[in-house]
Short mmCIF file of C-alpha atoms in Angstrom, two decimals:
data_model
loop_
_atom_site.label_atom_id
_atom_site.label_comp_id
_atom_site.label_asym_id
_atom_site.label_seq_id
_atom_site.Cartn_x
_atom_site.Cartn_y
_atom_site.Cartn_z
CA MET A 162 -12.85 16.22 17.52
CA LYS A 163 -15.12 13.30 17.02
CA LYS A 164 -13.75 10.77 14.44
CA LYS A 165 -15.78 10.31 11.39
CA TRP A 166 -16.51 6.65 10.33
CA PHE A 167 -18.29 5.48 7.29
CA LEU A 168 -19.43 1.91 6.59
CA PHE A 169 -19.22 0.52 3.05
CA THR A 170 -20.79 -2.47 1.60
CA VAL A 171 -18.17 -4.41 -0.42
CA ALA A 172 -19.51 -6.83 -3.02
CA SER A 173 -17.87 -9.01 -5.56
CA LEU A 174 -18.67 -6.83 -8.32
CA LEU A 175 -16.90 -4.25 -10.70
CA LEU A 176 -17.94 -0.86 -9.35
CA VAL A 177 -20.53 0.39 -11.86
CA SER A 178 -23.14 2.32 -9.83
CA CYS A 179 -23.82 3.31 -6.38
CA LYS A 180 -27.25 3.33 -4.43
CA SER A 181 -25.81 5.88 -1.85
CA SER A 182 -22.55 7.56 -0.87
CA ASP A 183 -22.27 4.72 1.72
CA GLU A 184 -22.27 1.81 -0.55
CA VAL A 185 -19.26 0.51 -2.67
CA LYS A 186 -19.13 -2.33 -5.19
CA PRO A 187 -15.51 -3.05 -6.18
CA ASP A 188 -14.30 -6.26 -7.60
CA ASP A 189 -12.50 -7.77 -4.83
CA GLY A 190 -11.92 -11.21 -6.37
CA THR A 191 -13.46 -13.25 -3.68
CA GLY A 192 -16.90 -13.80 -5.11
CA THR A 193 -18.54 -13.44 -1.57
CA PRO A 194 -19.94 -10.13 -0.33
CA SER A 195 -18.18 -8.80 2.74
CA TRP A 196 -18.07 -5.74 5.16
CA THR A 197 -15.10 -3.32 5.29
CA THR A 198 -15.14 -0.30 7.65
CA TYR A 199 -12.80 2.58 6.66
CA GLU A 200 -12.00 5.69 8.97
CA VAL A 201 -11.85 8.93 6.89
CA LEU A 202 -8.81 10.81 7.55
CA ASP A 203 -9.06 14.60 7.61
CA THR A 204 -6.12 15.63 5.49
CA LYS A 205 -8.20 18.66 4.06
CA ALA A 206 -5.96 21.30 5.67
CA GLU A 207 -2.61 19.52 4.73
CA LEU A 208 -3.55 18.26 1.29
CA GLY A 209 -6.92 19.75 0.21
CA PHE A 210 -8.81 16.72 0.17
CA TYR A 211 -9.80 13.59 2.47
CA MET A 212 -8.21 10.06 2.29
CA LEU A 213 -9.11 6.72 3.70
CA ASP A 214 -7.04 5.46 6.59
CA ARG A 215 -6.06 2.32 4.88
CA ASN A 216 -5.69 0.38 1.61
CA VAL A 217 -8.57 -0.75 -0.57
CA GLY A 218 -9.53 -4.18 0.88
CA ALA A 219 -7.52 -3.92 4.27
CA THR A 220 -9.43 -4.93 7.21
CA GLU A 221 -7.46 -2.95 9.72
CA LYS A 222 -5.19 0.33 9.94
CA TYR A 223 -1.65 -0.05 9.55
CA ASN A 224 0.29 0.02 12.90
CA SER A 225 4.00 0.27 12.45
CA LYS A 226 4.49 -1.04 15.91
CA ALA A 227 2.64 -4.23 15.47
CA PRO A 228 2.42 -4.76 11.60
CA SER A 229 -0.34 -7.07 10.46
CA LYS A 230 -1.18 -8.56 7.11
CA ALA A 231 -4.65 -7.58 7.44
CA ALA A 232 -3.49 -3.85 7.00
CA ILE A 233 -1.85 -4.48 3.55
CA GLY A 234 -4.97 -4.49 1.44
CA ASN A 235 -5.47 -5.90 -2.13
CA TYR A 236 -2.76 -5.63 -4.80
CA TYR A 237 -3.74 -4.50 -8.38
CA GLN A 238 -2.16 -4.01 -11.62
CA TRP A 239 -2.50 -0.43 -12.93
CA GLY A 240 -5.79 -0.36 -14.77
CA LYS A 241 -7.01 -3.76 -13.58
CA ASN A 242 -9.68 -3.82 -11.15
CA THR A 243 -9.55 -7.50 -10.36
CA PRO A 244 -6.88 -7.89 -7.55
CA VAL A 245 -4.03 -10.28 -8.05
CA LYS A 246 -3.58 -10.70 -4.17
CA ILE A 247 -6.56 -10.33 -1.54
CA SER A 248 -5.48 -8.96 1.92
CA ALA A 249 -7.27 -11.59 3.77
CA ASP A 250 -5.20 -14.21 1.83
CA SER A 251 -1.63 -13.85 2.78
CA SER A 252 -0.31 -16.44 0.31
CA SER A 253 -2.08 -16.83 -2.76
CA ILE A 254 -1.40 -14.84 -5.76
CA THR A 255 -3.79 -15.24 -8.55
CA ASN A 256 -5.11 -13.35 -11.76
CA TYR A 257 -1.69 -11.95 -12.29
CA ASP A 258 -1.17 -11.35 -16.10
CA LYS A 259 2.46 -11.64 -16.76
CA GLU A 260 1.96 -9.58 -20.03
CA TRP A 261 -0.57 -7.12 -18.83
CA ASN A 262 0.07 -3.53 -20.08
CA ALA A 263 -1.98 -0.27 -20.44
CA PRO A 264 -3.62 1.37 -21.77
CA SER A 265 -5.28 -1.43 -23.52
CA ALA A 266 -8.59 -2.77 -24.67
CA SER A 267 -9.33 -4.43 -21.12
CA ALA A 268 -7.69 -1.60 -19.06
CA LYS A 269 -9.69 0.77 -17.19
CA ASP A 270 -9.11 4.59 -17.28
CA TRP A 271 -8.11 5.08 -13.43
CA SER A 272 -8.45 8.87 -14.08
CA LYS A 273 -12.29 8.44 -13.81
CA ALA A 274 -13.56 7.39 -10.19
CA GLU A 275 -16.12 5.11 -11.51
CA ASN A 276 -13.52 3.00 -13.20
CA THR A 277 -11.43 2.20 -10.13
CA PRO A 278 -11.66 -0.24 -7.22
CA CYS A 279 -12.37 2.79 -4.67
CA PRO A 280 -15.58 3.03 -2.75
CA CYS A 281 -18.41 4.98 -4.38
CA GLY A 282 -17.53 8.86 -4.31
CA TRP A 283 -13.66 8.09 -3.92
CA ARG A 284 -10.80 7.98 -6.28
CA ILE A 285 -7.36 7.14 -6.97
CA PRO A 286 -4.99 10.19 -6.65
CA ASN A 287 -4.00 11.78 -9.69
CA LEU A 288 -0.51 13.20 -10.54
CA VAL A 289 -1.09 16.61 -8.94
CA GLU A 290 -2.66 15.01 -5.74
CA MET A 291 0.08 12.47 -5.41
CA LYS A 292 2.71 15.29 -5.76
CA LYS A 293 0.83 16.98 -2.86
CA ILE A 294 1.21 13.91 -0.66
CA THR A 295 4.62 13.28 -1.11
CA ALA A 296 5.76 16.94 -0.90
CA ALA A 297 3.69 17.52 2.27
CA ALA A 298 4.71 13.99 4.17
CA TRP A 299 8.52 14.40 3.23
CA ALA A 300 10.43 15.28 6.22
CA ASP A 301 14.06 16.58 5.65
CA TYR A 302 16.16 14.49 8.29
CA ASP A 303 19.39 15.16 6.54
CA GLY A 304 19.19 18.92 6.47
CA LEU A 305 19.58 18.87 2.76
CA THR A 306 16.83 21.58 2.01
CA ASP A 307 15.86 24.78 3.82
CA GLN A 308 12.87 23.13 5.34
CA THR A 309 11.87 25.03 8.43
CA GLU A 310 11.37 23.31 11.87
CA ALA A 311 7.59 24.14 11.41
CA GLU A 312 7.62 22.25 8.20
CA PHE A 313 9.66 19.41 9.38
CA ASN A 314 7.36 18.78 12.23
CA ALA A 315 4.25 19.11 10.05
CA ALA A 316 5.56 16.58 7.57
CA LYS A 317 6.38 14.14 10.30
CA ALA A 318 2.87 14.62 11.89
CA LEU A 319 1.17 14.00 8.26
CA TYR A 320 3.37 11.16 7.64
CA SER A 321 2.28 9.50 10.87
CA LYS A 322 -1.23 10.30 10.22
CA LEU A 323 -1.14 8.55 6.71
CA ALA A 324 -0.07 5.24 8.25
CA LEU A 325 1.28 3.75 4.71
CA ALA A 326 1.15 0.14 5.11
CA ARG A 327 4.56 -1.74 4.42
CA THR A 328 3.47 -3.92 1.44
CA GLY A 329 6.05 -3.99 -1.14
CA TYR A 330 4.76 -4.79 -4.73
CA ILE A 331 4.23 -7.92 -6.92
CA ARG A 332 6.33 -8.27 -10.04
CA ILE A 333 7.69 -10.76 -12.44
CA VAL A 334 11.23 -10.86 -13.84
CA GLY A 335 12.08 -11.67 -17.40
CA ALA A 336 13.35 -9.54 -20.42
CA ASP A 337 10.84 -11.17 -22.75
CA SER A 338 7.56 -12.97 -22.71
CA THR A 339 9.35 -16.48 -22.87
CA ALA A 340 11.59 -15.74 -19.71
CA ARG A 341 8.55 -14.25 -17.98
CA ALA A 342 6.19 -17.29 -18.90
CA ALA A 343 8.70 -19.45 -17.01
CA ALA A 344 9.32 -17.22 -14.08
CA LYS A 345 7.76 -17.14 -10.59
CA VAL A 346 5.66 -14.21 -9.43
CA GLY A 347 6.71 -12.80 -6.16
CA VAL A 348 6.52 -9.93 -3.70
CA TYR A 349 9.37 -7.56 -3.82
CA LEU A 350 10.70 -4.94 -1.21
CA PRO A 351 7.94 -6.21 1.29
CA LYS A 352 9.12 -3.72 3.96
CA ALA A 353 8.60 -0.70 1.61
CA ALA A 354 5.24 1.13 1.09
CA TYR A 355 3.71 1.52 -2.40
CA ILE A 356 0.29 2.92 -3.71
CA TRP A 357 -0.78 3.50 -7.28
CA SER A 358 -1.67 6.99 -8.65
CA ALA A 359 -4.28 7.33 -11.49
CA ALA A 360 -1.50 8.78 -13.97
CA LEU A 361 0.41 7.17 -16.62
CA ASN A 362 4.10 8.55 -17.04
CA PRO A 363 4.04 10.40 -20.48
CA ASP A 364 7.61 11.06 -20.39
CA THR A 365 8.41 7.25 -20.48
CA PRO A 366 6.09 5.35 -22.58
CA THR A 367 7.43 2.04 -22.42
CA SER A 368 10.07 0.23 -20.18
CA SER A 369 12.88 -1.64 -21.64
CA ARG A 370 10.43 -4.60 -21.17
CA ALA A 371 7.83 -2.92 -23.56
CA PHE A 372 5.48 -2.16 -20.42
CA LYS A 373 4.10 1.25 -19.85
CA TYR A 374 4.95 3.28 -16.72
CA ALA A 375 2.58 4.76 -14.18
CA TYR A 376 3.61 7.03 -11.37
CA THR A 377 3.36 5.73 -7.94
CA LEU A 378 4.33 6.79 -4.14
CA SER A 379 7.25 4.73 -2.85
CA ASP A 380 8.41 4.87 0.75
CA ASN A 381 11.37 2.76 1.16
CA TYR A 382 13.73 5.09 2.77
CA ASP A 383 12.03 8.41 2.01
CA ILE A 384 8.58 9.16 0.70
CA MET A 385 8.76 10.13 -2.99
CA LEU A 386 7.16 9.96 -6.39
CA GLY A 387 8.38 9.14 -9.83
CA LYS A 388 9.92 6.61 -12.05
CA LYS A 389 12.58 4.54 -10.40
CA GLY A 390 13.86 1.53 -12.53
CA ASN A 391 11.12 -1.19 -12.80
CA GLU A 392 9.13 -0.32 -9.90
CA ASN A 393 6.51 1.66 -12.06
CA GLU A 394 5.88 -0.59 -14.51
CA VAL A 395 2.06 -1.11 -14.95
CA ASN A 396 2.73 -4.74 -14.92
CA VAL A 397 3.46 -4.87 -11.36
CA ALA A 398 0.86 -5.01 -8.91
CA MET A 399 0.39 -2.93 -5.59
CA PRO A 400 -2.10 -1.40 -3.04
CA ILE A 401 -4.41 1.54 -3.96
CA ARG A 402 -5.40 4.55 -1.27
CA CYS A 403 -8.44 6.39 -2.15
CA ILE A 404 -9.23 10.13 -1.72
CA LYS A 405 -11.96 12.50 -2.17
CA ASP A 406 -12.74 16.31 -2.04
#
């Protein structure tokens, strides 16, 4: 089957409207228009929707045999469309708000596609869609479930197709605002993969540090979904992978 390629125009503006289905105007934080080419992954049969082959802002697809910083993409705090780290800049962390929380007056509602950094017509997976990804791409290597051989092989194939970039996430330590103000921002678990969902966690309205939680996909040892310690605070920053019907 011939691969489908779409070329999106990336400009340094918040996504408000699109002139066509091939144009995107997210805020990439650079102030300079650039071009990014995405491949569309046909995951319709496995998941019921399509996915982009890389994180927002990544200039190449992730290759586990030859990892590249260009495949990481931009890091975003949940509901904040200005990235705190740009894929093309491997060292600089800017625009990180140590007290960012959501929902707030300045936070975007990521449940609406037009409010996200995704290309025009694409969106961030909601909770149901993220559950589909984690369920379909999880292979039971330890034999802990009744997963059949066919299901096991299908999960491995989907996991390989998704090519989740090893990105870690950006966080700040500190139990209170005074401690956080003095702390250094850094990347945590850089060999693990993380992407945001569009869903806040209603069961855990605040963390011990008073930050809200949002659901994320995490892939450290096993691909999974849910709240795990501080890994899902909306204050942290991680990449985005977009989908569409």
